[in-house]
Amino acid sequence: MVEIVVLRLGHRPERDARVTTHVGLTARALGASGMLLASDDKSVADSIERVDKSWGSGFWVKTEVSYRSEMRKWKESGGIVVHLTMYGINMPDCIDALRKELAEKKVMVVVGAEKVPGDVYQMADYNVAVGNQPHSEIAALALFLDWLQEGREFKKEFNDGELKIVPSEHGKSVQKK
Amino acid sequence: MVEIVVLRLGHRPERDARVTTHVGLTARALGASGMLLASDDKSVADSIERVDKSWGSGFWVKTEVSYRSEMRKWKESGGIVVHLTMYGINMPDCIDALRKELAEKKVMVVVGAEKVPGDVYQMADYNVAVGNQPHSEIAALALFLDWLQEGREFKKEFNDGELKIVPSEHGKSVQKK
């Protein structure tokens, strides 16, 4: 992958604030470089950017985007759009082909809330189901990013933050830098 | 694994309703048999049980449990308790040992909200970090269940529901049974 960006659709301020914050933090922790948010909810962007400042990486959030124009521009510039939906092709049945296709391309991963407009299914290059069962766009995003990168995302270093965890068997240890 | 059960801590009704619902649905979709909730929020149990009735599996939710007594009983009956926390040992560094230990045992996976009481870190047999970065208990649960079962959870059949998805490349197709 050259780059991973997440596009979050259908965010309703207040109702979805925490779930969208989890989407952004998951994207950041698992190697995406930023999140596009089809809503003007600055509070979500602020929380994610606060975490990023403390823990490092330079993850960005851009609000008030138009999903149609972002998906179109992404495809026009040679990127691939993958929409995660329970109605799509089950991940174990398409991940090998996707890994091959995405090896030298940038990928936009689209995750929706409850209702996703019909044109998203058409505009996406791939509609991928992380299991054909209803669960969570946060879980789906995490599993897709992990399968796509085959676990390499856990080796990413976050060196430019103010805080760093020292892994403990039974406690909490945080280093201030 | 003989059985997987999820224990959700620190749920605050209203504020956490959607995140806890995602925790339960993720647990169900990825092969757990039920969720224990340390709160009396019946609305979460109702939403999850509604999904389960439509889509199948027999996943259960038990509310108003005491986390201490559930963890103690689990351990006394031979089960292993794994607490997911960003402060723990990073998953790639402990998953092989865990898979071996859990092969013929039942596992309780504990996921907290913002503040987790200190005794949870002590009572847990293992404190596992799904990456030592802040993100989401939903993402952490999904990744841990997937790594533990090595992707076999996606082969699980959900045969006793009323609805079933027929995977589509660019649309939605649901079969009523």
CSV table of C-alpha atoms in Angstrom, one decimal:
chain,number,residue,atom,x,y,z
A,1,MET,CA,0.0,0.0,0.0
A,2,VAL,CA,1.2,3.4,-0.9
A,3,GLU,CA,-1.3,5.1,1.5
A,4,ILE,CA,-4.5,4.3,3.4
A,5,VAL,CA,-7.2,6.9,4.0
A,6,VAL,CA,-10.6,6.3,5.6
A,7,LEU,CA,-13.8,8.0,4.5
A,8,ARG,CA,-16.5,8.0,7.2
A,9,LEU,CA,-20.1,8.5,5.8
A,10,GLY,CA,-23.4,9.2,7.5
A,11,HIS,CA,-22.0,10.7,10.7
A,12,ARG,CA,-24.8,12.4,12.7
A,13,PRO,CA,-23.3,14.9,15.2
A,14,GLU,CA,-24.0,13.9,18.9
A,15,ARG,CA,-25.5,10.5,18.1
A,16,ASP,CA,-22.4,9.2,16.3
A,17,ALA,CA,-19.7,11.3,18.0
A,18,ARG,CA,-18.2,8.4,20.0
A,19,VAL,CA,-18.5,5.8,17.3
A,20,THR,CA,-16.9,8.1,14.7
A,21,THR,CA,-14.1,8.9,17.2
A,22,HIS,CA,-13.5,5.2,17.5
A,23,VAL,CA,-13.4,4.9,13.7
A,24,GLY,CA,-10.7,7.6,13.5
A,25,LEU,CA,-8.6,6.3,16.4
A,26,THR,CA,-8.7,2.8,14.9
A,27,ALA,CA,-7.7,4.1,11.5
A,28,ARG,CA,-4.8,5.9,13.1
A,29,ALA,CA,-3.6,3.0,15.3
A,30,LEU,CA,-3.7,0.6,12.3
A,31,GLY,CA,-1.7,2.6,9.9
A,32,ALA,CA,-4.0,4.9,8.0
A,33,SER,CA,-2.7,8.4,7.4
A,34,GLY,CA,-6.0,10.3,7.8
A,35,MET,CA,-9.8,10.4,7.9
A,36,LEU,CA,-12.3,12.3,5.7
A,37,LEU,CA,-15.5,13.0,7.4
A,38,ALA,CA,-18.7,13.7,5.5
A,39,SER,CA,-20.0,16.0,8.3
A,40,ASP,CA,-19.0,19.3,9.8
A,41,ASP,CA,-18.6,17.9,13.3
A,42,LYS,CA,-15.3,19.5,14.5
A,43,SER,CA,-15.6,18.0,18.0
A,44,VAL,CA,-14.6,14.5,16.6
A,45,ALA,CA,-11.7,16.0,14.7
A,46,ASP,CA,-10.5,17.7,17.9
A,47,SER,CA,-10.6,14.6,20.0
A,48,ILE,CA,-8.7,12.6,17.5
A,49,GLU,CA,-6.1,15.3,16.9
A,50,ARG,CA,-5.6,15.6,20.7
A,51,VAL,CA,-4.8,11.9,20.9
A,52,ASP,CA,-2.5,12.2,18.0
A,53,LYS,CA,-0.6,15.1,19.6
A,54,SER,CA,0.0,13.0,22.8
A,55,TRP,CA,0.8,9.7,21.2
A,56,GLY,CA,2.3,10.7,17.8
A,57,SER,CA,2.0,9.9,14.1
A,58,GLY,CA,0.6,12.9,12.3
A,59,PHE,CA,-2.8,11.5,11.6
A,60,TRP,CA,-5.1,14.1,10.1
A,61,VAL,CA,-8.9,14.6,10.0
A,62,LYS,CA,-10.7,16.6,7.3
A,63,THR,CA,-14.3,17.5,7.9
A,64,GLU,CA,-17.2,18.7,5.7
A,65,VAL,CA,-16.1,16.7,2.6
A,66,SER,CA,-18.5,15.6,-0.1
A,67,TYR,CA,-18.2,11.8,-0.3
A,68,ARG,CA,-19.0,11.7,-4.0
A,69,SER,CA,-16.4,14.2,-5.0
A,70,GLU,CA,-13.8,12.6,-2.7
A,71,MET,CA,-14.4,9.1,-4.1
A,72,ARG,CA,-14.3,10.4,-7.6
A,73,LYS,CA,-11.1,12.3,-7.1
A,74,TRP,CA,-9.5,9.3,-5.5
A,75,LYS,CA,-10.3,7.1,-8.4
A,76,GLU,CA,-9.3,9.7,-11.0
A,77,SER,CA,-5.9,9.9,-9.3
A,78,GLY,CA,-5.3,6.1,-9.6
A,79,GLY,CA,-6.6,5.1,-6.1
A,80,ILE,CA,-8.8,2.2,-5.3
A,81,VAL,CA,-12.0,2.6,-3.2
A,82,VAL,CA,-13.1,-0.3,-0.9
A,83,HIS,CA,-16.5,0.0,0.8
A,84,LEU,CA,-17.0,-2.1,3.8
A,85,THR,CA,-20.5,-3.5,4.0
A,86,MET,CA,-22.1,-6.6,5.3
A,87,TYR,CA,-23.8,-7.1,1.9
A,88,GLY,CA,-20.4,-7.4,0.0
A,89,ILE,CA,-18.1,-10.2,-0.9
A,90,ASN,CA,-16.9,-11.9,2.3
A,91,MET,CA,-13.3,-10.8,3.1
A,92,PRO,CA,-11.7,-14.3,3.2
A,93,ASP,CA,-13.0,-14.8,-0.4
A,94,CYS,CA,-11.5,-11.6,-1.8
A,95,ILE,CA,-8.5,-10.6,0.4
A,96,ASP,CA,-5.8,-12.3,-1.7
A,97,ALA,CA,-6.9,-10.5,-4.9
A,98,LEU,CA,-7.2,-7.2,-3.0
A,99,ARG,CA,-3.7,-7.5,-1.5
A,100,LYS,CA,-2.3,-8.1,-4.9
A,101,GLU,CA,-4.2,-5.2,-6.5
A,102,LEU,CA,-3.4,-2.8,-3.7
A,103,ALA,CA,0.2,-3.6,-3.3
A,104,GLU,CA,1.4,-0.5,-5.2
A,105,LYS,CA,-1.8,1.6,-5.0
A,106,LYS,CA,-3.4,3.9,-2.5
A,107,VAL,CA,-6.6,2.7,-0.9
A,108,MET,CA,-9.6,4.6,0.4
A,109,VAL,CA,-11.6,2.6,2.9
A,110,VAL,CA,-15.3,3.7,3.1
A,111,VAL,CA,-17.3,3.0,6.3
A,112,GLY,CA,-20.9,4.1,6.7
A,113,ALA,CA,-23.3,4.4,9.6
A,114,GLU,CA,-26.8,2.9,9.5
A,115,LYS,CA,-27.9,4.0,6.0
A,116,VAL,CA,-25.5,4.2,3.1
A,117,PRO,CA,-26.6,5.9,-0.2
A,118,GLY,CA,-27.0,3.5,-3.1
A,119,ASP,CA,-24.4,5.2,-5.3
A,120,VAL,CA,-21.6,4.3,-2.8
A,121,TYR,CA,-22.1,0.6,-3.7
A,122,GLN,CA,-21.8,1.5,-7.4
A,123,MET,CA,-18.9,3.9,-7.1
A,124,ALA,CA,-16.8,1.6,-4.9
A,125,ASP,CA,-14.3,-0.6,-6.8
A,126,TYR,CA,-15.0,-3.3,-4.2
A,127,ASN,CA,-17.7,-3.9,-1.7
A,128,VAL,CA,-16.2,-6.1,1.0
A,129,ALA,CA,-18.1,-7.8,3.9
A,130,VAL,CA,-16.1,-8.4,7.0
A,131,GLY,CA,-18.4,-11.4,7.7
A,132,ASN,CA,-21.9,-11.3,6.2
A,133,GLN,CA,-23.4,-10.5,9.6
A,134,PRO,CA,-24.4,-7.2,11.2
A,135,HIS,CA,-21.8,-6.0,13.7
A,136,SER,CA,-19.8,-2.7,13.8
A,137,GLU,CA,-18.1,-0.5,11.3
A,138,ILE,CA,-15.3,-0.1,13.8
A,139,ALA,CA,-14.7,-3.8,14.0
A,140,ALA,CA,-15.0,-4.2,10.2
A,141,LEU,CA,-12.4,-1.4,9.7
A,142,ALA,CA,-10.0,-2.9,12.2
A,143,LEU,CA,-10.2,-6.4,10.7
A,144,PHE,CA,-9.9,-5.2,7.1
A,145,LEU,CA,-6.8,-3.0,7.8
A,146,ASP,CA,-5.2,-5.9,9.7
A,147,TRP,CA,-5.9,-8.5,7.0
A,148,LEU,CA,-4.8,-6.1,4.3
A,149,GLN,CA,-1.5,-5.4,6.0
A,150,GLU,CA,-1.1,-9.0,7.4
A,151,GLY,CA,-0.4,-7.7,10.9
A,152,ARG,CA,2.5,-5.5,9.8
A,153,GLU,CA,0.6,-2.5,11.2
A,154,PHE,CA,1.4,-3.6,14.8
A,155,LYS,CA,5.1,-3.0,14.0
A,156,LYS,CA,4.5,0.7,13.1
A,157,GLU,CA,6.5,3.1,15.4
A,158,PHE,CA,4.8,6.2,16.8
A,159,ASN,CA,7.9,8.1,17.7
A,160,ASP,CA,6.9,11.7,17.7
A,161,GLY,CA,4.4,11.7,20.5
A,162,GLU,CA,4.7,12.9,24.1
A,163,LEU,CA,3.7,9.6,25.7
A,164,LYS,CA,4.7,6.0,25.1
A,165,ILE,CA,3.5,2.8,26.8
A,166,VAL,CA,5.9,0.3,28.3
A,167,PRO,CA,4.0,-3.0,28.0
A,168,SER,CA,3.2,-4.5,31.5
A,169,GLU,CA,1.9,-7.9,32.5
A,170,HIS,CA,-0.3,-6.6,35.3
A,171,GLY,CA,-0.3,-2.8,35.5
A,172,LYS,CA,0.1,0.5,33.7
A,173,SER,CA,3.4,2.1,32.7
A,174,VAL,CA,3.6,5.2,30.6
A,175,GLN,CA,6.8,7.0,29.7
A,176,LYS,CA,6.9,10.8,29.2
A,177,LYS,CA,9.3,11.8,26.5
B,1,MET,CA,-11.4,-22.8,22.5
B,2,VAL,CA,-14.2,-24.5,24.3
B,3,GLU,CA,-16.1,-21.3,24.7
B,4,ILE,CA,-15.7,-17.5,24.4
B,5,VAL,CA,-17.6,-15.1,26.6
B,6,VAL,CA,-17.1,-11.3,26.7
B,7,LEU,CA,-17.3,-9.3,29.9
B,8,ARG,CA,-18.1,-5.6,29.3
B,9,LEU,CA,-17.1,-3.3,32.1
B,10,GLY,CA,-17.7,0.4,32.9
B,11,HIS,CA,-20.8,0.8,30.7
B,12,ARG,CA,-22.6,4.0,31.5
B,13,PRO,CA,-26.3,3.9,30.2
B,14,GLU,CA,-27.0,6.4,27.5
B,15,ARG,CA,-23.4,7.6,26.9
B,16,ASP,CA,-22.1,4.1,26.1
B,17,ALA,CA,-25.2,2.4,24.7
B,18,ARG,CA,-24.1,2.4,21.1
B,19,VAL,CA,-20.5,1.4,21.8
B,20,THR,CA,-21.6,-1.4,24.1
B,21,THR,CA,-24.1,-2.6,21.4
B,22,HIS,CA,-21.2,-2.7,18.9
B,23,VAL,CA,-19.1,-4.7,21.5
B,24,GLY,CA,-21.9,-7.2,21.8
B,25,LEU,CA,-22.6,-7.5,18.0
B,26,THR,CA,-18.9,-7.9,17.3
B,27,ALA,CA,-18.6,-10.6,19.9
B,28,ARG,CA,-21.6,-12.4,18.4
B,29,ALA,CA,-20.4,-12.1,14.8
B,30,LEU,CA,-16.9,-13.4,15.7
B,31,GLY,CA,-17.9,-16.5,17.6
B,32,ALA,CA,-18.5,-15.6,21.2
B,33,SER,CA,-21.5,-17.3,22.8
B,34,GLY,CA,-22.5,-14.4,25.1
B,35,MET,CA,-21.8,-11.1,26.8
B,36,LEU,CA,-21.9,-10.3,30.5
B,37,LEU,CA,-22.6,-6.6,31.2
B,38,ALA,CA,-21.7,-5.0,34.5
B,39,SER,CA,-24.7,-2.6,34.3
B,40,ASP,CA,-28.4,-2.8,34.4
B,41,ASP,CA,-28.9,-1.3,30.9
B,42,LYS,CA,-31.6,-3.6,29.4
B,43,SER,CA,-31.9,-1.5,26.2
B,44,VAL,CA,-28.5,-2.8,25.0
B,45,ALA,CA,-29.4,-6.4,25.7
B,46,ASP,CA,-32.7,-5.9,23.8
B,47,SER,CA,-31.0,-4.5,20.6
B,48,ILE,CA,-28.5,-7.3,20.5
B,49,GLU,CA,-31.1,-9.9,21.1
B,50,ARG,CA,-33.3,-8.5,18.3
B,51,VAL,CA,-30.4,-8.8,15.9
B,52,ASP,CA,-29.7,-12.3,17.1
B,53,LYS,CA,-33.3,-13.3,16.5
B,54,SER,CA,-33.3,-12.0,12.9
B,55,TRP,CA,-29.8,-13.3,12.0
B,56,GLY,CA,-29.4,-16.4,14.2
B,57,SER,CA,-26.9,-17.9,16.6
B,58,GLY,CA,-28.3,-18.0,20.1
B,59,PHE,CA,-26.0,-15.3,21.4
B,60,TRP,CA,-27.1,-14.2,25.0
B,61,VAL,CA,-26.6,-11.1,27.0
B,62,LYS,CA,-26.7,-11.1,30.8
B,63,THR,CA,-27.0,-7.7,32.6
B,64,GLU,CA,-26.3,-6.5,36.1
B,65,VAL,CA,-23.4,-8.8,36.8
B,66,SER,CA,-20.7,-8.2,39.3
B,67,TYR,CA,-17.4,-8.2,37.4
B,68,ARG,CA,-15.4,-9.4,40.4
B,69,SER,CA,-17.7,-12.4,41.1
B,70,GLU,CA,-17.9,-13.3,37.4
B,71,MET,CA,-14.1,-13.2,36.9
B,72,ARG,CA,-13.6,-15.2,40.1
B,73,LYS,CA,-16.2,-17.9,39.2
B,74,TRP,CA,-14.7,-18.2,35.7
B,75,LYS,CA,-11.2,-18.8,37.0
B,76,GLU,CA,-12.5,-21.2,39.7
B,77,SER,CA,-14.2,-23.3,37.0
B,78,GLY,CA,-11.0,-23.6,35.0
B,79,GLY,CA,-11.5,-20.7,32.6
B,80,ILE,CA,-8.8,-18.2,31.6
B,81,VAL,CA,-9.5,-14.4,31.8
B,82,VAL,CA,-7.9,-12.1,29.2
B,83,HIS,CA,-8.2,-8.4,29.7
B,84,LEU,CA,-7.7,-6.2,26.7
B,85,THR,CA,-5.9,-3.0,27.5
B,86,MET,CA,-3.4,-0.7,25.7
B,87,TYR,CA,-1.1,-1.1,28.7
B,88,GLY,CA,-0.7,-4.8,28.4
B,89,ILE,CA,1.7,-7.1,26.4
B,90,ASN,CA,1.4,-6.4,22.7
B,91,MET,CA,-0.7,-9.1,21.0
B,92,PRO,CA,1.9,-10.2,18.4
B,93,ASP,CA,4.3,-10.9,21.3
B,94,CYS,CA,1.9,-13.2,23.3
B,95,ILE,CA,-0.7,-14.7,20.8
B,96,ASP,CA,1.2,-17.9,20.2
B,97,ALA,CA,1.4,-18.7,23.9
B,98,LEU,CA,-2.2,-17.7,24.4
B,99,ARG,CA,-3.5,-19.9,21.5
B,100,LYS,CA,-1.6,-22.8,23.0
B,101,GLU,CA,-2.9,-22.2,26.5
B,102,LEU,CA,-6.5,-21.6,25.4
B,103,ALA,CA,-6.7,-24.5,22.9
B,104,GLU,CA,-8.8,-26.6,25.3
B,105,LYS,CA,-10.0,-24.0,27.8
B,106,LYS,CA,-12.8,-21.5,27.9
B,107,VAL,CA,-11.8,-17.9,27.7
B,108,MET,CA,-13.4,-14.7,29.1
B,109,VAL,CA,-12.4,-11.6,27.2
B,110,VAL,CA,-12.7,-8.4,29.4
B,111,VAL,CA,-13.2,-5.1,27.7
B,112,GLY,CA,-13.5,-1.8,29.6
B,113,ALA,CA,-14.7,1.7,28.9
B,114,GLU,CA,-12.6,4.7,29.9
B,115,LYS,CA,-11.6,3.8,33.4
B,116,VAL,CA,-11.0,0.2,34.4
B,117,PRO,CA,-10.6,-0.6,38.2
B,118,GLY,CA,-7.1,-1.6,39.2
B,119,ASP,CA,-8.1,-5.0,40.5
B,120,VAL,CA,-9.1,-6.1,36.9
B,121,TYR,CA,-5.4,-5.9,35.9
B,122,GLN,CA,-4.5,-8.1,38.9
B,123,MET,CA,-7.3,-10.6,38.5
B,124,ALA,CA,-6.8,-11.1,34.8
B,125,ASP,CA,-4.6,-14.0,33.8
B,126,TYR,CA,-3.4,-12.0,30.9
B,127,ASN,CA,-3.5,-8.3,30.1
B,128,VAL,CA,-3.2,-8.0,26.3
B,129,ALA,CA,-2.6,-4.8,24.2
B,130,VAL,CA,-4.0,-4.9,20.7
B,131,GLY,CA,-1.3,-2.4,19.8
B,132,ASN,CA,0.0,-0.2,22.6
B,133,GLN,CA,-1.9,2.8,21.2
B,134,PRO,CA,-5.3,4.3,22.3
B,135,HIS,CA,-8.1,3.3,19.9
B,136,SER,CA,-11.3,1.4,20.5
B,137,GLU,CA,-12.4,-1.6,22.7
B,138,ILE,CA,-14.5,-2.7,19.7
B,139,ALA,CA,-11.5,-2.8,17.4
B,140,ALA,CA,-9.4,-4.5,20.1
B,141,LEU,CA,-12.0,-7.2,20.7
B,142,ALA,CA,-12.5,-7.8,17.0
B,143,LEU,CA,-8.7,-8.2,16.3
B,144,PHE,CA,-8.2,-10.4,19.4
B,145,LEU,CA,-11.0,-12.8,18.5
B,146,ASP,CA,-9.7,-13.0,15.0
B,147,TRP,CA,-6.1,-13.6,15.9
B,148,LEU,CA,-7.1,-16.1,18.6
B,149,GLN,CA,-9.2,-18.1,16.1
B,150,GLU,CA,-6.9,-17.5,13.2
B,151,GLY,CA,-9.8,-16.4,10.9
B,152,ARG,CA,-11.8,-19.6,11.5
B,153,GLU,CA,-14.6,-17.4,12.9
B,154,PHE,CA,-15.6,-16.2,9.4
B,155,LYS,CA,-16.5,-19.8,8.5
B,156,LYS,CA,-19.1,-20.0,11.3
B,157,GLU,CA,-22.6,-20.7,10.0
B,158,PHE,CA,-25.6,-18.8,11.4
B,159,ASN,CA,-28.3,-21.1,10.2
B,160,ASP,CA,-31.2,-20.5,12.6
B,161,GLY,CA,-32.0,-16.9,11.8
B,162,GLU,CA,-34.8,-15.4,9.7
B,163,LEU,CA,-32.5,-13.5,7.3
B,164,LYS,CA,-29.3,-14.4,5.4
B,165,ILE,CA,-27.2,-12.3,3.1
B,166,VAL,CA,-26.3,-13.4,-0.4
B,167,PRO,CA,-22.9,-11.7,-1.0
B,168,SER,CA,-23.0,-9.1,-3.9
B,169,GLU,CA,-20.3,-7.2,-5.8
B,170,HIS,CA,-22.4,-4.0,-6.0
B,171,GLY,CA,-25.7,-4.2,-4.2
B,172,LYS,CA,-27.7,-5.7,-1.4
B,173,SER,CA,-29.3,-9.1,-1.4
B,174,VAL,CA,-31.0,-10.6,1.6
B,175,GLN,CA,-32.8,-13.9,1.6
B,176,LYS,CA,-35.8,-14.5,3.9
B,177,LYS,CA,-36.0,-18.0,5.2
